[in-house]
Amino acid sequence: MSTQLKAVGARTEALRSATVYAILIAISSVHLMNDMMQSVVTALFPVLKDSLSLSLSQIGWIAFTLNMTSSVMQPVVGLISDKRPSPWMLPVGMFSSMIGMAGLAVAPNFYLLLLAVVFVGLGSAVFHPEGSRVVHLAAGNRRAFSQSIYQVGGNFGHMLGPLMTMAIFIPLGQKGAAWGMALAATAIIILMKVVPWYKESLAAHDGKLKKKAAGAARPPLASKVVAMALGILVLIVFARSWYGAAIGNFYQFYVEETYGLSIKAAQVPLFLFLAAGVAGTFFGGMLADRIGRKKMMLISIVGAAPFALMLPHLPLEWVYPIIVLLGFILQSGFSVSVVYAQELMPGKVGTASGLITGLAFGMGGLGAVVLGYLADAHTLTYVMGLCSALPLLGLLAILLPKDRREAA
């Protein structure tokens, strides 16, 4: 009898620690569509700049509105969902984004455009914490790798922004944003398959996960240590986000101005940066499960800083290979930082996700506003040179405590 009980226990533990790839791929695909809808906003910048006669500071305000709407709400949604997970919030978030896509296509002025962007941001804010909880439940014992699959979906969605500019928005103009409604509808259909699994997994595993976190063999870190570590982590992601805001929102205008590229040709280096970031996110998550989260974050920052510093000073032919290396290395630590935060805060998956992918990442929108005003007041060359030092702040990762895998 004891042998049978042990066998049952072993099978139960195997199922608990197994990675549910079908759910991971489904939620990652929804993440792709969610972030594609966000990318529609930035992909429209070259078109909107001309059609609505926007200044660079106004473009910065659009990026700020998108990021701040999602970033301020994500930790709030995370706190609520940690107390009461709500699977139904996933399709509701997508519906909000659908409204935003419709608004983007028809907005006749700057202020109505901002209102449409608010709906897109709210949809993203609702989706991300709940999406991260789905990933956490489906991850089994491969948390960093599973988080990388999820983040690859989002990064891939952002990567498509320049391609959308070239293929859709330059030929069709602002009205081309309406196709984003089809993305939202597709995402809702997929989520209708994910939500039942999510409900069952919460009922079967959420209590066990909380008990495991509360009764972990390793004692929890002191609250002061956790607060310090989270502060450093937020600062690192914040610096990466400001640098990402410089590249994602203004680098296309910089290469037009500096190298004389057309709007279409200017999308190529941006696309390369984002595409390399997708690959970096995936491989960074795989490597972090082997060498540790803190080491992976340090490798990402230390490796990316020299390329960021040299990028504004390169001839055009060197821009392409260097920006690929920069995107790959810089983004290899992003999904890892999310998992590290979740392991610092056991039992608070939504809060940790909201804090890192929401507040810290979204505060990059503030960078877009500041950088837009600096570009208008000075030059894009000045802004790019200034931002190139931002990845150096990632060296603060040396001060982070060791990984807390057992306590997650």
XYZ file of C-alpha atoms in Angstrom:
408
model
C 0.000 0.000 0.000
C 2.800 2.400 0.949
C 4.475 1.710 -2.405
C 1.240 2.567 -4.237
C 0.849 5.762 -2.212
C 4.416 6.748 -3.044
C 3.777 6.070 -6.726
C 0.614 8.212 -6.645
C 2.512 10.952 -4.832
C 5.310 10.798 -7.385
C 2.829 11.072 -10.266
C 1.082 14.013 -8.557
C 4.398 15.798 -8.063
C 5.376 15.114 -11.678
C 2.105 16.610 -12.887
C 2.548 19.625 -10.605
C 6.080 20.257 -11.846
C 5.284 19.583 -15.519
C 5.288 22.491 -17.940
C 1.978 22.899 -19.821
C 3.293 24.032 -23.195
C -0.097 24.255 -24.932
C -1.271 26.885 -22.436
C 2.070 28.700 -22.546
C 1.910 28.940 -26.336
C -1.729 30.068 -26.225
C -1.135 32.832 -23.666
C 2.071 33.836 -25.447
C 0.152 34.203 -28.707
C -2.374 36.447 -26.951
C 0.543 38.416 -25.511
C 1.804 38.810 -29.085
C -1.542 40.222 -30.229
C -1.844 42.476 -27.185
C 1.587 43.983 -27.783
C 0.970 44.189 -31.521
C -1.978 46.427 -30.705
C 0.309 48.538 -28.532
C 2.808 48.589 -31.401
C 0.128 49.962 -33.706
C 0.343 53.174 -31.672
C 4.101 53.611 -32.126
C 4.020 52.256 -35.679
C 1.617 55.075 -36.562
C 4.040 57.768 -35.357
C 5.604 58.553 -38.770
C 2.133 58.749 -40.339
C 0.547 60.759 -37.517
C 3.488 63.157 -37.393
C 2.602 64.269 -40.916
C -1.187 63.764 -41.071
C -1.970 65.481 -37.737
C 1.120 67.752 -37.769
C 2.404 66.425 -34.442
C 5.585 67.646 -32.791
C 8.124 65.271 -31.246
C 6.933 66.306 -27.782
C 3.341 65.378 -28.720
C 4.587 62.002 -29.941
C 6.268 61.670 -26.572
C 2.928 62.413 -24.856
C 1.204 59.689 -26.868
C 3.861 57.171 -25.810
C 3.601 58.463 -22.230
C -0.186 58.026 -22.206
C 0.059 54.466 -23.521
C 2.737 53.404 -21.067
C 1.426 55.244 -18.034
C -2.139 53.999 -18.486
C -0.948 50.420 -18.497
C 1.853 50.894 -15.959
C -0.136 52.660 -13.251
C -2.959 50.140 -13.509
C -0.876 46.964 -13.718
C 0.296 46.921 -10.068
C -3.269 47.757 -8.977
C -4.699 44.900 -11.047
C -1.896 42.671 -9.742
C -2.745 43.429 -6.103
C -6.425 42.725 -6.716
C -5.778 39.522 -8.665
C -3.416 38.204 -5.956
C -6.325 38.387 -3.506
C -8.983 37.272 -5.959
C -7.749 35.920 -9.320
C -10.296 36.709 -12.050
C -9.938 34.707 -15.272
C -12.782 36.674 -16.892
C -10.600 39.804 -16.798
C -8.501 38.413 -19.666
C -11.173 38.729 -22.404
C -12.447 41.996 -20.857
C -8.983 43.508 -21.281
C -8.906 42.475 -24.920
C -12.299 44.083 -25.516
C -10.970 47.381 -24.139
C -8.081 47.183 -26.588
C -10.523 46.534 -29.427
C -12.317 49.801 -28.607
C -8.954 51.562 -28.622
C -8.068 50.188 -32.047
C -11.323 51.495 -33.481
C -10.634 54.903 -31.975
C -7.118 55.076 -33.387
C -8.408 54.531 -36.895
C -10.825 57.452 -36.820
C -9.414 59.968 -34.313
C -9.398 63.383 -36.063
C -7.139 65.204 -33.605
C -4.456 64.802 -30.954
C -6.805 64.685 -27.947
C -9.171 62.027 -29.278
C -6.103 60.074 -30.289
C -4.962 60.169 -26.650
C -8.384 58.895 -25.531
C -8.139 55.921 -27.896
C -4.649 55.197 -26.571
C -6.047 55.127 -23.014
C -8.340 52.210 -23.958
C -5.408 50.317 -25.473
C -3.346 50.941 -22.334
C -6.131 49.821 -20.001
C -6.560 46.610 -21.973
C -2.874 45.876 -21.617
C -2.927 46.701 -17.893
C -5.702 44.182 -17.282
C -4.119 41.464 -19.419
C -0.533 41.373 -18.141
C -0.913 40.447 -14.429
C -3.495 37.763 -15.163
C -1.440 36.513 -18.102
C 1.615 36.205 -15.845
C -0.416 34.188 -13.350
C -1.433 31.784 -16.124
C 2.250 31.417 -17.025
C 3.180 30.809 -13.377
C 0.578 28.039 -13.101
C 1.645 26.445 -16.390
C 5.401 26.792 -15.828
C 6.017 23.763 -13.634
C 9.660 23.786 -12.585
C 10.866 25.837 -15.601
C 9.851 29.311 -14.501
C 12.443 31.424 -16.317
C 12.057 29.476 -19.561
C 8.246 29.651 -19.348
C 8.353 33.372 -18.639
C 10.646 33.791 -21.654
C 8.088 32.012 -23.883
C 5.440 34.429 -22.618
C 7.661 37.499 -23.052
C 8.784 36.364 -26.518
C 5.169 36.694 -27.613
C 5.064 40.293 -26.415
C 8.467 41.142 -27.830
C 7.517 39.603 -31.161
C 4.429 41.818 -31.199
C 6.583 44.899 -30.618
C 9.024 43.700 -33.264
C 6.281 43.798 -35.896
C 5.768 47.533 -35.384
C 8.283 48.668 -38.019
C 6.956 46.086 -40.470
C 3.422 47.365 -39.916
C 4.655 50.880 -40.636
C 6.177 49.767 -43.945
C 3.433 47.364 -45.071
C 0.245 48.910 -43.664
C 0.448 52.443 -42.340
C 2.557 54.116 -45.017
C 0.181 52.830 -47.786
C -3.118 53.008 -45.825
C -2.475 55.786 -43.344
C -4.235 56.160 -40.002
C -7.289 54.119 -41.057
C -5.082 51.043 -41.281
C -5.266 50.840 -37.467
C -8.737 49.333 -37.817
C -7.208 45.946 -38.648
C -6.099 45.807 -35.013
C -9.718 45.040 -34.127
C -9.256 41.651 -35.801
C -6.250 41.019 -33.523
C -8.380 41.711 -30.448
C -11.178 39.434 -31.683
C -8.713 36.594 -32.345
C -7.176 37.048 -28.899
C -10.614 36.824 -27.253
C -11.335 33.554 -29.079
C -8.046 32.047 -27.844
C -8.685 33.270 -24.300
C -12.031 31.500 -24.266
C -9.980 28.279 -24.429
C -7.448 29.430 -21.807
C -9.947 30.689 -19.214
C -11.487 27.262 -18.366
C -8.018 25.758 -17.834
C -7.087 28.766 -15.731
C -10.149 28.299 -13.504
C -9.426 24.582 -13.020
C -5.762 25.205 -12.245
C -6.597 27.872 -9.677
C -8.982 25.488 -7.930
C -6.504 22.604 -7.975
C -3.163 24.296 -7.394
C -3.471 27.825 -5.995
C -3.886 26.658 -2.421
C -0.919 24.305 -2.748
C 1.256 27.055 -4.187
C 0.416 29.379 -1.292
C 1.123 26.659 1.271
C 4.422 25.917 -0.397
C 5.390 29.589 -0.326
C 4.354 29.934 3.321
C 6.074 26.743 4.434
C 9.231 26.914 2.349
C 12.317 25.312 3.819
C 14.327 28.488 3.406
C 13.320 31.398 5.683
C 11.903 34.426 3.883
C 14.110 37.431 3.283
C 13.790 40.342 5.691
C 11.317 42.975 4.517
C 14.087 45.598 4.303
C 16.152 43.319 2.056
C 13.145 42.650 -0.191
C 12.370 46.371 -0.381
C 15.986 47.183 -1.292
C 16.127 44.425 -3.897
C 12.834 45.504 -5.476
C 14.024 49.120 -5.521
C 17.194 48.130 -7.374
C 15.245 45.889 -9.744
C 12.729 48.627 -10.547
C 15.579 51.086 -11.195
C 17.289 48.625 -13.560
C 14.111 47.959 -15.527
C 13.325 51.680 -15.455
C 16.709 52.509 -17.020
C 16.246 49.788 -19.640
C 12.791 51.181 -20.393
C 14.072 54.726 -20.882
C 16.684 53.402 -23.279
C 14.004 51.340 -25.031
C 11.866 54.492 -25.298
C 14.745 56.293 -27.007
C 15.246 53.496 -29.531
C 11.597 52.559 -30.053
C 10.141 56.055 -30.356
C 12.892 58.260 -31.742
C 15.666 56.185 -33.328
C 13.798 55.989 -36.640
C 13.789 59.804 -36.794
C 17.441 59.876 -35.723
C 18.609 57.667 -38.599
C 16.505 59.669 -41.057
C 18.176 62.857 -39.863
C 21.717 61.504 -39.400
C 22.083 59.094 -42.310
C 19.499 60.520 -44.717
C 17.348 57.371 -44.778
C 13.743 57.360 -45.986
C 10.873 56.641 -43.558
C 10.696 53.096 -44.889
C 14.443 52.439 -44.696
C 14.545 53.899 -41.190
C 12.353 51.029 -39.956
C 15.049 48.447 -40.728
C 17.477 49.114 -37.822
C 14.530 49.406 -35.426
C 13.165 46.086 -36.682
C 16.584 44.453 -36.264
C 16.853 45.715 -32.682
C 13.401 44.371 -31.784
C 13.853 41.064 -33.628
C 17.174 40.432 -31.883
C 15.434 41.246 -28.595
C 12.915 38.460 -29.229
C 15.720 35.933 -29.635
C 17.552 37.340 -26.623
C 14.477 37.027 -24.416
C 14.022 33.371 -25.375
C 17.626 32.271 -24.898
C 18.052 34.384 -21.781
C 15.196 32.536 -20.095
C 16.680 29.156 -21.029
C 20.108 30.113 -19.718
C 18.776 31.652 -16.497
C 17.241 28.323 -15.412
C 20.781 26.905 -15.544
C 23.075 29.659 -14.268
C 20.667 31.696 -12.111
C 18.576 34.854 -12.463
C 21.036 37.343 -10.962
C 23.941 36.154 -13.126
C 21.799 36.370 -16.251
C 20.724 39.928 -15.468
C 24.365 40.957 -14.943
C 25.449 39.325 -18.206
C 22.662 41.158 -20.001
C 23.594 44.590 -18.662
C 27.391 44.324 -18.705
C 27.313 42.852 -22.189
C 24.937 45.451 -23.650
C 26.475 48.642 -22.205
C 29.497 48.897 -24.576
C 27.294 48.488 -27.671
C 24.832 51.098 -26.404
C 27.670 53.574 -25.842
C 29.108 53.117 -29.337
C 25.816 53.044 -31.298
C 25.400 56.851 -31.743
C 28.937 57.175 -33.127
C 28.908 54.450 -35.783
C 28.890 54.778 -39.577
C 25.695 53.419 -41.145
C 27.178 50.103 -42.278
C 28.118 49.278 -38.674
C 24.738 50.261 -37.235
C 23.018 47.091 -38.460
C 25.260 44.412 -36.873
C 25.803 46.382 -33.660
C 22.121 47.073 -33.091
C 21.424 43.336 -33.514
C 23.972 42.470 -30.815
C 22.657 45.245 -28.594
C 19.032 44.104 -28.854
C 19.903 40.447 -28.261
C 22.054 41.013 -25.181
C 19.975 43.779 -23.600
C 16.682 41.860 -23.747
C 18.181 38.558 -22.574
C 17.664 39.683 -18.978
C 14.110 41.035 -19.173
C 11.979 37.939 -18.569
C 14.523 36.895 -15.934
C 13.885 40.086 -13.965
C 10.160 39.270 -13.839
C 10.815 35.776 -12.430
C 13.370 37.167 -9.968
C 10.743 39.623 -8.650
C 8.149 36.843 -8.351
C 10.605 34.771 -6.317
C 11.335 37.732 -4.047
C 7.576 37.995 -3.379
C 6.286 34.403 -3.033
C 2.530 34.132 -3.365
C 2.265 37.565 -5.036
C 2.674 36.724 -8.688
C 0.326 39.439 -9.950
C 1.887 42.176 -7.826
C 5.427 41.243 -8.856
C 4.461 41.067 -12.527
C 2.607 44.383 -12.326
C 5.553 46.031 -10.610
C 8.126 44.929 -13.201
C 6.263 44.643 -16.512
C 3.849 47.380 -15.533
C 5.127 50.169 -13.323
C 8.860 49.939 -14.033
C 8.556 49.111 -17.731
C 5.670 51.478 -18.316
C 7.476 54.348 -16.637
C 9.580 54.309 -19.771
C 6.674 56.327 -21.125
C 7.823 59.191 -18.905
C 11.152 58.852 -20.659
C 9.412 59.269 -24.006
C 7.977 62.634 -22.898
C 11.244 63.890 -21.436
C 13.229 62.724 -24.450
C 10.694 64.270 -26.823
C 11.067 67.669 -25.168
C 14.870 67.317 -25.122
C 14.847 66.454 -28.824
C 12.725 69.507 -29.610
C 14.923 71.741 -27.435
C 18.270 70.301 -28.553
C 18.804 67.603 -31.185
C 18.146 63.911 -31.626
C 21.911 63.384 -31.680
C 22.105 64.917 -28.206
C 19.297 62.660 -26.938
C 20.790 59.467 -28.352
C 24.197 60.273 -26.901
C 22.661 60.993 -23.503
C 20.622 57.777 -23.446
C 23.534 55.579 -24.456
C 24.810 55.618 -20.851
C 21.525 54.404 -19.330
C 22.333 50.654 -19.479
C 25.275 51.320 -17.136
C 22.754 51.701 -14.294
C 22.196 47.958 -14.633
C 25.490 47.389 -12.831
C 23.472 47.926 -9.651
C 22.381 44.297 -10.114
C 25.616 43.361 -8.315
C 23.906 44.488 -5.084
C 20.924 42.151 -5.502
C 20.598 39.180 -3.107
C 21.077 35.661 -4.404
C 18.266 33.842 -6.217
C 15.323 32.615 -4.130
C 14.092 29.693 -6.245
C 13.057 27.513 -3.332
C 10.876 30.230 -1.887
C 8.943 30.929 -5.067
